[in-house]
Amino acid sequence: MGSRLIGYGSYLPEHIMTNQDFERVMDTSDEWITTRTGIKQRHFARDDETVADMATIAAQRALDNAGLTIQDIGLIMVATTTPELDFPSVAVQVAGRLGAKNNVPAFDLRGACTGYIYALHCARGFFTAGMHRRIMIIGAEKMTRFIDMSDRSTAVLFGDGAGALIFEHSSSSYSGIIDTVVMSDGGAFDCLHGTPDHKISMNGPETYRRAVQCMPAAARYIMQHAGITSENIDWIIPHQANLRIIHSCAAHLDFPMDKILITVDRHANTSGASGVLALAYAFDNGIIKAGQLVLYPAFGSGLTWGAALIRV
Ligand code: UT7
C-alpha cells in the first residue's frame, strides 16, 4: 500500500521585498543578509491577504494540475503555524471556498517549519492503512504576521507563500511517499518560538547548531531505514532556512551541492510552506523530473525535525 504524486500547485504573493528594500527601512545590508543566510528576496503578502487565501489558490492550482476537482479529494491537511483565526482550521476554509460538497475531512497541523514533513508522515500512515484514496497536503504561511521590523536579526529571514501536493493511493510502495520520520524536542523550546504578541523569539546560533545536527541525522535515518545510500537519491530538498545550514548539511551527508535544490535565495524561509513551494518551483522550472527520488529533511521551532523520501 503506497501512494503516487498526481498534482502540485503553488502561490507566492505579488510583492517582492529585496535585501535592498530592507536596507532602506532598517540597519542592515544586502552583504550581511547574503553572506549569513543566502537570502536575496522574499514575497510578502498584502495586509488583507490571509493564509487561507494563499492556501486556496495553491490548492486550486494543484487540482487543475491533477485534472481533478475538490470532490475527488478524500482528505485535506494544511501545515501552518500562522493562521489568522484560531478556528475553524485553514483546511476547512479551503474546502469551503473550493466548493467541497463531499463532506471532505479537513484539518490543520502545526509542526512549524517541519509541518509539511509531519503532514507527509500522516498521509503515509493513512495510505498504508487504506483510509483515503486521495490526500491533499498544503503548506501555507504568512510569516509577515510575526515579523517585527524593529528586530533585524529575524525580520530579514522569512517570507510568505503556499504550496499544495495531491497524492493518490497506489499499490506500489516505491512511489509517492515512500518513507518518513518525524521527531521533536520540547526541551529546546527556547531556541525558537512565537510570543503571545506575535513576535519571533530566536536564539539564532543555537538554532543553527541544532539544525546542522538534526537535518543530516533525519536524512541518514531515512536512508538507512529505506536501505539506500546517497547515490540512489536524485535530489535533496532541505528546509529552506539558511544557505549556510544547507551547505553544512550537504557536507555532513557528503552530498554534492548540484543535487541540492535551493530556493531560499528567492523565497527566504516560508516555514511550513518551504519544501512544498520548493518542489513546485523545481517542477515549474523542469529541474526535478517525474520518477526521481527526492529526500526531504526539515527542522523548525519546537524543536521539531524529520525527513521524507518521495518518488515524485
Ligand atoms: O526555520 C528555522 C529558522 N531559523 C533559522 O534557521 C535560524 C538559524 N540561525 C541562523 O541562520 C543564524 O544564526 C542567523 C542568520 C540568524 C544569524 O547569523 P549569525 O552568524 O549566527 O549571527 P549572530 O546572531 O551571531 O549575530 C552577529 C552580528 C550581531 O552583531 P554584533 O553583536 O556581533 O555586533 C548582530 O547584531 O550580526 C548582527 N545582525 C545583523 N547585522 C546586519 C543580526 N541581524 C543582522 C542584520 N543585519 N539583519
Short mmCIF file of C-alpha atoms and ligand atoms in Angstrom, two decimals:
data_model
loop_
_atom_site.label_atom_id
_atom_site.label_comp_id
_atom_site.label_asym_id
_atom_site.label_seq_id
_atom_site.Cartn_x
_atom_site.Cartn_y
_atom_site.Cartn_z
CA MET A 1 0.00 0.00 0.00
CA GLY A 2 1.62 3.23 -1.14
CA SER A 3 0.91 6.42 -2.99
CA ARG A 4 1.87 8.46 -6.01
CA LEU A 5 2.12 12.19 -6.56
CA ILE A 6 -0.53 13.32 -9.06
CA GLY A 7 -0.63 17.11 -8.76
CA TYR A 8 1.06 20.18 -7.37
CA GLY A 9 0.40 23.91 -7.17
CA SER A 10 1.85 26.97 -5.51
CA TYR A 11 1.17 30.59 -4.77
CA LEU A 12 3.57 33.42 -3.95
CA PRO A 13 2.30 36.91 -3.14
CA GLU A 14 2.98 39.51 -5.79
CA HIS A 15 5.03 41.88 -3.63
CA ILE A 16 8.75 41.08 -3.56
CA MET A 17 10.81 42.54 -0.72
CA THR A 18 14.50 42.61 -1.66
CA ASN A 19 17.50 42.96 0.63
CA GLN A 20 17.89 46.47 -0.78
CA ASP A 21 14.32 47.24 0.34
CA PHE A 22 15.36 46.17 3.87
CA GLU A 23 18.43 48.42 3.69
CA ARG A 24 16.03 51.35 3.29
CA VAL A 25 13.99 50.53 6.42
CA MET A 26 16.48 49.11 8.93
CA ASP A 27 20.15 48.96 9.84
CA THR A 28 21.14 46.00 7.67
CA SER A 29 22.85 45.32 4.36
CA ASP A 30 22.49 43.07 1.35
CA GLU A 31 26.05 41.91 2.10
CA TRP A 32 25.18 40.81 5.69
CA ILE A 33 21.96 39.06 4.69
CA THR A 34 23.53 37.33 1.68
CA THR A 35 26.64 36.08 3.45
CA ARG A 36 24.82 34.96 6.64
CA THR A 37 21.74 33.43 5.01
CA GLY A 38 21.92 33.30 1.19
CA ILE A 39 18.60 35.17 1.02
CA LYS A 40 18.23 37.83 -1.69
CA GLN A 41 14.47 38.43 -1.67
CA ARG A 42 11.19 37.18 -0.20
CA HIS A 43 7.49 37.51 -1.07
CA PHE A 44 5.32 39.49 1.34
CA ALA A 45 1.55 39.04 1.41
CA ARG A 46 -0.77 42.05 1.34
CA ASP A 47 -2.21 43.10 4.69
CA ASP A 48 -5.62 41.79 3.64
CA GLU A 49 -4.26 38.52 2.23
CA THR A 50 -4.68 35.55 4.59
CA VAL A 51 -3.13 32.11 4.90
CA ALA A 52 -6.48 30.67 3.77
CA ASP A 53 -6.42 32.92 0.66
CA MET A 54 -2.95 31.72 -0.31
CA ALA A 55 -3.70 28.08 0.53
CA THR A 56 -6.89 28.14 -1.57
CA ILE A 57 -5.07 29.41 -4.67
CA ALA A 58 -2.30 26.81 -4.30
CA ALA A 59 -4.93 24.08 -3.76
CA GLN A 60 -6.92 25.09 -6.86
CA ARG A 61 -3.73 25.09 -8.93
CA ALA A 62 -2.87 21.59 -7.66
CA LEU A 63 -6.36 20.36 -8.55
CA ASP A 64 -6.03 21.90 -12.05
CA ASN A 65 -2.61 20.29 -12.43
CA ALA A 66 -4.05 16.88 -11.48
CA GLY A 67 -7.18 17.38 -13.61
CA LEU A 68 -9.41 16.94 -10.54
CA THR A 69 -11.99 18.88 -8.55
CA ILE A 70 -12.27 19.15 -4.78
CA GLN A 71 -14.98 16.45 -4.90
CA ASP A 72 -12.20 13.99 -5.83
CA ILE A 73 -10.18 14.65 -2.67
CA GLY A 74 -10.62 12.41 0.38
CA LEU A 75 -8.68 14.43 2.97
CA ILE A 76 -7.13 17.91 3.22
CA MET A 77 -4.29 18.63 5.64
CA VAL A 78 -2.81 22.10 5.98
CA ALA A 79 0.57 22.57 7.65
CA THR A 80 0.54 26.11 9.02
CA THR A 81 1.71 27.96 12.09
CA THR A 82 0.36 31.36 11.10
CA PRO A 83 -3.43 31.07 10.60
CA GLU A 84 -5.35 34.33 11.13
CA LEU A 85 -8.10 32.52 13.01
CA ASP A 86 -7.79 30.09 15.89
CA PHE A 87 -10.83 28.34 14.46
CA PRO A 88 -12.01 26.96 12.15
CA SER A 89 -8.97 25.41 10.53
CA VAL A 90 -7.46 26.76 7.32
CA ALA A 91 -8.12 23.33 5.78
CA VAL A 92 -11.88 23.62 6.35
CA GLN A 93 -11.85 27.16 4.91
CA VAL A 94 -10.03 25.90 1.80
CA ALA A 95 -12.56 23.08 1.36
CA GLY A 96 -15.44 25.54 1.72
CA ARG A 97 -14.00 28.07 -0.71
CA LEU A 98 -13.34 25.39 -3.31
CA GLY A 99 -16.98 24.33 -3.02
CA ALA A 100 -16.48 20.91 -1.46
CA LYS A 101 -19.78 19.04 -1.36
CA ASN A 102 -18.26 15.72 -0.36
CA ASN A 103 -18.01 16.36 3.42
CA VAL A 104 -14.26 16.07 3.00
CA PRO A 105 -12.36 15.70 6.28
CA ALA A 106 -10.03 18.67 6.69
CA PHE A 107 -7.69 19.75 9.47
CA ASP A 108 -4.57 21.81 10.17
CA LEU A 109 -1.45 20.59 11.83
CA ARG A 110 1.27 22.59 13.50
CA GLY A 111 4.80 21.41 13.06
CA ALA A 112 6.32 24.85 12.41
CA CYS A 113 8.95 24.56 9.65
CA THR A 114 8.72 20.75 9.85
CA GLY A 115 4.95 20.94 9.34
CA TYR A 116 4.95 19.65 5.76
CA ILE A 117 7.03 16.64 6.80
CA TYR A 118 4.55 15.92 9.62
CA ALA A 119 1.76 16.13 7.01
CA LEU A 120 3.60 13.71 4.70
CA HIS A 121 4.11 11.40 7.69
CA CYS A 122 0.36 11.41 8.44
CA ALA A 123 -0.50 10.89 4.77
CA ARG A 124 1.83 7.89 4.58
CA GLY A 125 0.07 6.37 7.57
CA PHE A 126 -3.38 6.99 6.09
CA PHE A 127 -2.39 5.43 2.76
CA THR A 128 -0.79 2.45 4.48
CA ALA A 129 -4.00 1.91 6.44
CA GLY A 130 -6.01 2.20 3.22
CA MET A 131 -8.09 5.03 4.69
CA HIS A 132 -8.11 7.55 1.86
CA ARG A 133 -7.83 7.36 -1.92
CA ARG A 134 -6.54 10.91 -2.46
CA ILE A 135 -4.96 13.29 0.03
CA MET A 136 -4.13 16.95 -0.47
CA ILE A 137 -1.27 18.36 1.60
CA ILE A 138 -0.92 22.12 1.78
CA GLY A 139 1.88 24.11 3.39
CA ALA A 140 0.87 27.75 3.84
CA GLU A 141 2.34 30.55 5.92
CA LYS A 142 2.03 34.27 6.40
CA MET A 143 5.28 34.77 8.32
CA THR A 144 4.94 38.54 7.94
CA ARG A 145 2.30 38.39 10.69
CA PHE A 146 5.20 37.62 13.05
CA ILE A 147 7.82 39.89 11.53
CA ASP A 148 8.94 42.63 13.86
CA MET A 149 10.62 45.36 11.79
CA SER A 150 12.49 46.53 14.90
CA ASP A 151 14.29 43.14 15.15
CA ARG A 152 16.76 42.94 12.28
CA SER A 153 18.04 39.54 13.41
CA THR A 154 14.75 37.83 12.46
CA ALA A 155 12.89 40.25 10.15
CA VAL A 156 15.07 39.54 7.13
CA LEU A 157 14.77 35.75 7.35
CA PHE A 158 11.16 34.99 6.47
CA GLY A 159 8.67 35.13 3.60
CA ASP A 160 5.05 34.21 2.77
CA GLY A 161 3.55 31.67 0.38
CA ALA A 162 1.67 28.42 -0.08
CA GLY A 163 2.17 25.13 -1.88
CA ALA A 164 -0.07 22.10 -2.37
CA LEU A 165 0.54 18.47 -3.31
CA ILE A 166 -2.02 15.79 -4.18
CA PHE A 167 -1.20 12.14 -3.59
CA GLU A 168 -3.26 9.18 -4.72
CA HIS A 169 -3.33 5.69 -3.30
CA SER A 170 -1.14 3.22 -5.24
CA SER A 171 -0.38 -0.48 -4.95
CA SER A 172 3.34 0.31 -5.30
CA SER A 173 5.24 1.15 -2.15
CA TYR A 174 8.17 2.52 -4.22
CA SER A 175 6.39 5.64 -5.48
CA GLY A 176 4.89 8.71 -3.79
CA ILE A 177 5.61 8.94 -0.07
CA ILE A 178 7.99 6.02 0.45
CA ASP A 179 9.19 6.72 3.97
CA THR A 180 9.02 9.39 6.68
CA VAL A 181 10.40 10.10 10.12
CA VAL A 182 9.40 12.92 12.48
CA MET A 183 10.79 13.91 15.87
CA SER A 184 10.60 16.65 18.48
CA ASP A 185 12.44 18.00 21.49
CA GLY A 186 10.28 20.35 23.54
CA GLY A 187 13.26 20.87 25.84
CA ALA A 188 14.69 23.10 23.11
CA PHE A 189 11.65 25.42 23.18
CA ASP A 190 13.88 28.44 23.86
CA CYS A 191 15.73 28.09 20.56
CA LEU A 192 12.84 29.43 18.53
CA HIS A 193 9.24 30.21 19.38
CA GLY A 194 6.42 32.64 18.73
CA THR A 195 5.43 35.05 21.51
CA PRO A 196 1.86 35.84 22.64
CA ASP A 197 2.17 39.27 20.97
CA HIS A 198 3.02 37.64 17.63
CA LYS A 199 6.76 38.14 17.54
CA ILE A 200 9.57 35.70 16.89
CA SER A 201 11.93 34.85 19.73
CA MET A 202 15.02 33.12 18.36
CA ASN A 203 18.44 32.14 19.58
CA GLY A 204 19.97 32.18 16.09
CA PRO A 205 23.31 30.49 16.76
CA GLU A 206 21.75 27.72 18.89
CA THR A 207 19.00 27.10 16.31
CA TYR A 208 21.71 26.94 13.66
CA ARG A 209 23.74 24.45 15.72
CA ARG A 210 20.75 22.17 16.23
CA ALA A 211 19.68 22.43 12.56
CA VAL A 212 23.01 21.18 11.23
CA GLN A 213 22.73 18.15 13.55
CA CYS A 214 19.03 17.35 13.13
CA MET A 215 18.61 17.53 9.37
CA PRO A 216 21.53 15.23 8.46
CA ALA A 217 20.50 12.83 11.27
CA ALA A 218 16.96 12.58 9.91
CA ALA A 219 18.27 12.17 6.35
CA ARG A 220 20.63 9.40 7.46
CA TYR A 221 17.84 7.65 9.38
CA ILE A 222 15.64 7.61 6.27
CA MET A 223 18.41 6.30 4.01
CA GLN A 224 19.24 3.54 6.49
CA HIS A 225 15.56 2.65 7.03
CA ALA A 226 14.87 2.58 3.27
CA GLY A 227 18.06 0.63 2.60
CA ILE A 228 19.52 3.22 0.21
CA THR A 229 22.63 5.39 0.02
CA SER A 230 23.07 8.98 -1.11
CA GLU A 231 23.94 7.64 -4.59
CA ASN A 232 20.34 6.42 -5.01
CA ILE A 233 18.94 9.90 -4.34
CA ASP A 234 18.41 12.29 -7.23
CA TRP A 235 17.69 15.43 -5.20
CA ILE A 236 17.72 16.66 -1.64
CA ILE A 237 15.23 19.42 -0.86
CA PRO A 238 16.22 20.63 2.60
CA HIS A 239 14.05 23.04 4.57
CA GLN A 240 14.94 26.42 3.08
CA ALA A 241 16.02 28.41 6.14
CA ASN A 242 19.60 29.39 5.50
CA LEU A 243 22.10 28.60 2.73
CA ARG A 244 24.92 28.07 5.23
CA ILE A 245 22.84 25.45 7.06
CA ILE A 246 22.13 23.76 3.72
CA HIS A 247 25.85 23.75 2.79
CA SER A 248 26.73 22.29 6.15
CA CYS A 249 24.09 19.53 5.80
CA ALA A 250 25.38 18.68 2.33
CA ALA A 251 28.90 18.37 3.73
CA HIS A 252 27.69 16.17 6.64
CA LEU A 253 25.92 13.89 4.15
CA ASP A 254 28.77 14.05 1.63
CA PHE A 255 26.19 15.03 -0.98
CA PRO A 256 27.11 17.27 -3.97
CA MET A 257 25.59 20.75 -3.90
CA ASP A 258 24.44 20.47 -7.53
CA LYS A 259 21.84 17.92 -6.41
CA ILE A 260 20.53 20.10 -3.61
CA LEU A 261 17.60 22.30 -4.51
CA ILE A 262 17.97 25.90 -3.35
CA THR A 263 15.05 28.34 -3.19
CA VAL A 264 15.97 30.19 0.00
CA ASP A 265 17.58 32.90 -2.16
CA ARG A 266 14.21 33.78 -3.76
CA HIS A 267 11.60 32.67 -1.17
CA ALA A 268 13.52 33.07 2.14
CA ASN A 269 12.19 30.89 4.98
CA THR A 270 8.48 30.20 4.41
CA SER A 271 8.34 27.74 7.33
CA GLY A 272 5.66 25.07 6.74
CA ALA A 273 5.35 26.05 3.08
CA SER A 274 9.08 25.84 2.36
CA GLY A 275 9.50 22.30 1.00
CA VAL A 276 6.22 22.26 -0.91
CA LEU A 277 7.00 25.60 -2.55
CA ALA A 278 10.49 24.36 -3.40
CA LEU A 279 9.17 21.21 -5.09
CA ALA A 280 6.63 23.23 -7.07
CA TYR A 281 9.41 25.61 -8.16
CA ALA A 282 11.53 22.62 -9.26
CA PHE A 283 8.67 21.17 -11.34
CA ASP A 284 7.77 24.53 -12.86
CA ASN A 285 11.36 25.05 -13.96
CA GLY A 286 11.97 21.49 -15.19
CA ILE A 287 14.65 20.93 -12.53
CA ILE A 288 13.18 17.81 -10.96
CA LYS A 289 11.65 15.22 -13.33
CA ALA A 290 8.85 12.76 -12.75
CA GLY A 291 10.14 9.47 -11.34
CA GLN A 292 13.12 10.97 -9.47
CA LEU A 293 13.84 10.15 -5.84
CA VAL A 294 13.77 13.14 -3.51
CA LEU A 295 14.93 13.30 0.11
CA TYR A 296 13.29 16.00 2.16
CA PRO A 297 14.93 16.86 5.53
CA ALA A 298 13.49 19.67 7.67
CA PHE A 299 13.74 21.25 11.12
CA GLY A 300 11.98 24.03 12.95
CA SER A 301 10.53 25.53 16.08
CA GLY A 302 9.74 23.09 18.87
CA LEU A 303 12.26 21.91 18.14
CA THR A 304 10.77 19.61 15.54
CA TRP A 305 12.61 17.82 12.77
CA GLY A 306 12.22 14.97 10.34
CA ALA A 307 12.58 13.79 6.77
CA ALA A 308 10.59 12.22 3.98
CA LEU A 309 11.60 10.12 0.99
CA ILE A 310 9.43 10.72 -2.06
CA ARG A 311 9.44 9.41 -5.61
CA VAL A 312 7.84 12.29 -7.47
O1 UT7 B 1 13.38 27.51 10.38
C1 UT7 B 1 14.29 27.84 11.38
C2 UT7 B 1 14.52 29.30 11.33
N1 UT7 B 1 15.69 29.81 11.95
C3 UT7 B 1 16.93 29.65 11.48
O2 UT7 B 1 17.21 28.95 10.55
C4 UT7 B 1 17.98 30.44 12.18
C5 UT7 B 1 19.30 29.75 12.28
N2 UT7 B 1 20.34 30.71 12.59
C6 UT7 B 1 20.87 31.49 11.63
O3 UT7 B 1 20.56 31.33 10.47
C7 UT7 B 1 21.92 32.49 12.04
O4 UT7 B 1 22.18 32.34 13.42
C8 UT7 B 1 21.48 33.95 11.75
C9 UT7 B 1 21.47 34.17 10.25
C10 UT7 B 1 20.11 34.21 12.32
C11 UT7 B 1 22.47 34.91 12.37
O5 UT7 B 1 23.79 34.63 11.93
P1 UT7 B 1 24.96 34.54 12.99
O6 UT7 B 1 26.20 34.35 12.23
O7 UT7 B 1 24.60 33.46 13.97
O8 UT7 B 1 24.94 35.97 13.63
P2 UT7 B 1 24.78 36.42 15.15
O9 UT7 B 1 23.38 36.16 15.63
O10 UT7 B 1 25.89 35.81 15.92
O11 UT7 B 1 24.96 37.98 15.02
C12 UT7 B 1 26.16 38.52 14.52
C13 UT7 B 1 26.02 40.02 14.40
C14 UT7 B 1 25.43 40.70 15.62
O12 UT7 B 1 26.15 41.90 15.80
P3 UT7 B 1 27.28 42.02 16.94
O13 UT7 B 1 26.55 41.76 18.22
O14 UT7 B 1 28.27 40.96 16.60
O15 UT7 B 1 27.77 43.42 16.78
C15 UT7 B 1 24.03 41.07 15.20
O16 UT7 B 1 23.51 42.19 15.85
O17 UT7 B 1 25.16 40.35 13.31
C16 UT7 B 1 24.21 41.35 13.74
N3 UT7 B 1 22.99 41.23 12.96
C17 UT7 B 1 22.77 41.90 11.81
N4 UT7 B 1 23.52 42.77 11.12
C18 UT7 B 1 23.03 43.27 9.98
C19 UT7 B 1 21.91 40.46 13.23
N5 UT7 B 1 20.99 40.62 12.25
C20 UT7 B 1 21.51 41.50 11.37
C21 UT7 B 1 21.05 42.06 10.15
N6 UT7 B 1 21.83 42.93 9.50
N7 UT7 B 1 19.83 41.73 9.61
#
